């Protein structure tokens, strides 16, 4: 069996598109000429390069990707570059600032990190789609999870923009070598949907933080509340590979075009409907749910949705797949605590917080039943908690049920 990540001789190995004609970040940045933040060097309709074109969000899409067909539109890279000034403002407004020392550039750093993440997603996604085939890297989803974890770590280590990596599959954070160390911390779950039996709709979750301390990173740099997230997203491996992503300016969806091995903007400024009729929860745990959760579910199912329709259960068993449906169509995703997991099952730092960031950016709410998930400070790298996220009306209904229960218990 060939080594994971090694270049295969067979062009049909699932990685051919990644090796053929893929432009590097440096090439795109050089073509776009945006390192001084003043102008872009863009191709005209006839293909000539046009100098000194101002960075303007009103520029037509057919002038945004040098070297690619005009009909392509935005990629993640060109989207970030086109949003340069907005990103710097978001960093300043959040109090995170942007480091101008040693010639560093925050937008360039984010582009490099996102390029590493999309490379990992494409690499893992190719193997997910081939899972079980004779020449696949493995037929075992658990082994694939280990391979996915190493792919993410090795890819992010090599971009020289990260100082620490936190993975769901590593007990301790990974400190990047000093000679390759940057100023960002990336937290991630490299492959979701691996319960027994594994779900067909697997995915990945990631969040990006700025390192707060000087010098070597420490545990305090990791245990930041979700409000400090610079960027977050998730990937969904389905009939197509989709990334939903936010830098704090709303949620945008990018779909992988396999002919170019590029993620193309397909869902701009996604908004969760204010209310929905679909709820997602593993009702197989109903007998193990605590009394407040059982009471809440009884009230939720007996109460019609805001539009008067009857509530319906839809549960895939993969958090990314269930939440993606919730973001696109409304409703609520929940994973309450139960007897076997009294603190909750989902991890705050690299699962709940990045997804809560996306949900709030899309206009929804994300709560642990008492307060917003983004306000909770992790007590450890693998801090667990119950999760309720989705449409504003539905999450408010759930938190209202819990609040009334607490008030009644207090009165008793």
PDB file of C-alpha atoms in Angstrom, residues 182-284:
ATOM      1  CA  UNK A 182       3.348  31.774  13.006  1.00  0.00           C
ATOM      2  CA  UNK A 183       0.785  33.649  15.120  1.00  0.00           C
ATOM      3  CA  UNK A 184      -2.422  31.679  14.558  1.00  0.00           C
ATOM      4  CA  UNK A 185      -3.990  28.730  16.366  1.00  0.00           C
ATOM      5  CA  UNK A 186      -6.134  26.329  14.355  1.00  0.00           C
ATOM      6  CA  UNK A 187      -8.612  24.012  16.094  1.00  0.00           C
ATOM      7  CA  UNK A 188     -10.298  21.248  14.128  1.00  0.00           C
ATOM      8  CA  UNK A 189     -12.140  17.969  13.980  1.00  0.00           C
ATOM      9  CA  UNK A 190     -10.596  16.379  10.874  1.00  0.00           C
ATOM     10  CA  UNK A 191     -13.379  13.887  10.130  1.00  0.00           C
ATOM     11  CA  UNK A 192     -16.872  13.829  11.622  1.00  0.00           C
ATOM     12  CA  UNK A 193     -19.688  11.312  11.239  1.00  0.00           C
ATOM     13  CA  UNK A 194     -17.667   8.335  12.501  1.00  0.00           C
ATOM     14  CA  UNK A 195     -20.108   6.944  15.038  1.00  0.00           C
ATOM     15  CA  UNK A 196     -20.933   3.247  14.886  1.00  0.00           C
ATOM     16  CA  UNK A 197     -22.052   2.620  12.222  1.00  0.00           C
ATOM     17  CA  UNK A 198     -20.284   5.502  10.418  1.00  0.00           C
ATOM     18  CA  UNK A 199     -22.433   8.056   8.622  1.00  0.00           C
ATOM     19  CA  UNK A 200     -22.316   8.396   4.844  1.00  0.00           C
ATOM     20  CA  UNK A 201     -22.226  12.203   5.151  1.00  0.00           C
ATOM     21  CA  UNK A 202     -18.863  12.859   6.763  1.00  0.00           C
ATOM     22  CA  UNK A 203     -17.323  16.274   7.226  1.00  0.00           C
ATOM     23  CA  UNK A 204     -14.766  18.415   9.040  1.00  0.00           C
ATOM     24  CA  UNK A 205     -14.933  21.425  11.366  1.00  0.00           C
ATOM     25  CA  UNK A 206     -12.332  24.147  11.943  1.00  0.00           C
ATOM     26  CA  UNK A 207     -11.787  27.429  13.747  1.00  0.00           C
ATOM     27  CA  UNK A 208      -8.937  29.950  13.648  1.00  0.00           C
ATOM     28  CA  UNK A 209      -7.789  32.034  16.634  1.00  0.00           C
ATOM     29  CA  UNK A 210      -5.014  34.617  17.001  1.00  0.00           C
ATOM     30  CA  UNK A 211      -2.341  33.755  19.545  1.00  0.00           C
ATOM     31  CA  UNK A 212      -2.684  36.252  22.402  1.00  0.00           C
ATOM     32  CA  UNK A 213       0.642  35.726  24.177  1.00  0.00           C
ATOM     33  CA  UNK A 214       4.110  36.599  22.957  1.00  0.00           C
ATOM     34  CA  UNK A 215       6.704  33.922  22.346  1.00  0.00           C
ATOM     35  CA  UNK A 216       5.769  30.278  22.574  1.00  0.00           C
ATOM     36  CA  UNK A 217       2.008  29.564  22.755  1.00  0.00           C
ATOM     37  CA  UNK A 218       0.508  28.219  25.969  1.00  0.00           C
ATOM     38  CA  UNK A 219      -2.760  26.706  27.154  1.00  0.00           C
ATOM     39  CA  UNK A 220      -4.307  30.151  27.753  1.00  0.00           C
ATOM     40  CA  UNK A 221      -3.952  30.848  24.030  1.00  0.00           C
ATOM     41  CA  UNK A 222      -6.090  27.780  23.322  1.00  0.00           C
ATOM     42  CA  UNK A 223      -8.827  28.236  25.912  1.00  0.00           C
ATOM     43  CA  UNK A 224     -10.350  31.329  24.343  1.00  0.00           C
ATOM     44  CA  UNK A 225     -14.113  31.836  24.098  1.00  0.00           C
ATOM     45  CA  UNK A 226     -15.675  31.513  20.679  1.00  0.00           C
ATOM     46  CA  UNK A 227     -16.165  35.287  20.480  1.00  0.00           C
ATOM     47  CA  UNK A 228     -12.435  35.491  19.781  1.00  0.00           C
ATOM     48  CA  UNK A 229     -12.618  33.327  16.656  1.00  0.00           C
ATOM     49  CA  UNK A 230     -11.134  35.054  13.605  1.00  0.00           C
ATOM     50  CA  UNK A 231     -12.568  32.624  11.065  1.00  0.00           C
ATOM     51  CA  UNK A 232     -14.418  29.320  11.150  1.00  0.00           C
ATOM     52  CA  UNK A 233     -16.025  26.840   8.844  1.00  0.00           C
ATOM     53  CA  UNK A 234     -16.963  23.295   8.091  1.00  0.00           C
ATOM     54  CA  UNK A 235     -16.634  20.933   5.133  1.00  0.00           C
ATOM     55  CA  UNK A 236     -19.319  18.483   4.081  1.00  0.00           C
ATOM     56  CA  UNK A 237     -18.444  15.454   1.956  1.00  0.00           C
ATOM     57  CA  UNK A 238     -21.596  14.544   0.065  1.00  0.00           C
ATOM     58  CA  UNK A 239     -22.489  14.329  -3.619  1.00  0.00           C
ATOM     59  CA  UNK A 240     -20.263  17.389  -3.831  1.00  0.00           C
ATOM     60  CA  UNK A 241     -17.722  18.776  -1.377  1.00  0.00           C
ATOM     61  CA  UNK A 242     -18.907  22.013   0.223  1.00  0.00           C
ATOM     62  CA  UNK A 243     -17.189  24.457   2.591  1.00  0.00           C
ATOM     63  CA  UNK A 244     -19.300  26.879   4.630  1.00  0.00           C
ATOM     64  CA  UNK A 245     -17.045  29.630   5.903  1.00  0.00           C
ATOM     65  CA  UNK A 246     -17.098  32.958   7.753  1.00  0.00           C
ATOM     66  CA  UNK A 247     -14.557  35.627   8.671  1.00  0.00           C
ATOM     67  CA  UNK A 248     -17.139  37.543  10.697  1.00  0.00           C
ATOM     68  CA  UNK A 249     -18.942  39.134   7.748  1.00  0.00           C
ATOM     69  CA  UNK A 250     -21.678  36.536   7.259  1.00  0.00           C
ATOM     70  CA  UNK A 251     -21.588  32.960   6.047  1.00  0.00           C
ATOM     71  CA  UNK A 252     -20.559  32.015   2.531  1.00  0.00           C
ATOM     72  CA  UNK A 253     -20.626  28.599   0.845  1.00  0.00           C
ATOM     73  CA  UNK A 254     -17.985  27.340  -1.585  1.00  0.00           C
ATOM     74  CA  UNK A 255     -18.399  24.179  -3.683  1.00  0.00           C
ATOM     75  CA  UNK A 256     -15.474  22.177  -5.050  1.00  0.00           C
ATOM     76  CA  UNK A 257     -15.242  22.249  -8.832  1.00  0.00           C
ATOM     77  CA  UNK A 258     -13.288  19.038  -9.510  1.00  0.00           C
ATOM     78  CA  UNK A 259     -12.292  20.134 -13.012  1.00  0.00           C
ATOM     79  CA  UNK A 260     -10.161  22.939 -11.534  1.00  0.00           C
ATOM     80  CA  UNK A 261      -9.706  21.648  -7.978  1.00  0.00           C
ATOM     81  CA  UNK A 262     -10.952  25.039  -6.759  1.00  0.00           C
ATOM     82  CA  UNK A 263     -13.667  25.915  -4.247  1.00  0.00           C
ATOM     83  CA  UNK A 264     -16.047  28.307  -6.016  1.00  0.00           C
ATOM     84  CA  UNK A 265     -18.450  30.689  -4.273  1.00  0.00           C
ATOM     85  CA  UNK A 266     -21.937  29.220  -4.714  1.00  0.00           C
ATOM     86  CA  UNK A 267     -23.868  30.434  -1.636  1.00  0.00           C
ATOM     87  CA  UNK A 268     -23.281  34.061  -0.736  1.00  0.00           C
ATOM     88  CA  UNK A 269     -24.367  35.574   2.581  1.00  0.00           C
ATOM     89  CA  UNK A 270     -26.410  32.576   3.744  1.00  0.00           C
ATOM     90  CA  UNK A 271     -29.104  33.311   6.335  1.00  0.00           C
ATOM     91  CA  UNK A 272     -30.866  30.799   8.575  1.00  0.00           C
ATOM     92  CA  UNK A 273     -34.651  31.160   8.393  1.00  0.00           C
ATOM     93  CA  UNK A 274     -36.028  32.827  11.535  1.00  0.00           C
ATOM     94  CA  UNK A 275     -38.040  29.697  12.337  1.00  0.00           C
ATOM     95  CA  UNK A 276     -38.303  26.151  11.027  1.00  0.00           C
ATOM     96  CA  UNK A 277     -40.323  22.990  11.560  1.00  0.00           C
ATOM     97  CA  UNK A 278     -37.463  20.443  11.522  1.00  0.00           C
ATOM     98  CA  UNK A 279     -35.688  19.365  14.677  1.00  0.00           C
ATOM     99  CA  UNK A 280     -32.637  17.085  14.794  1.00  0.00           C
ATOM    100  CA  UNK A 281     -31.902  15.041  17.899  1.00  0.00           C
ATOM    101  CA  UNK A 282     -30.963  11.453  18.665  1.00  0.00           C
ATOM    102  CA  UNK A 283     -34.234  10.321  20.236  1.00  0.00           C
ATOM    103  CA  UNK A 284     -32.667   6.933  20.871  1.00  0.00           C
TER     104      UNK A 284
END
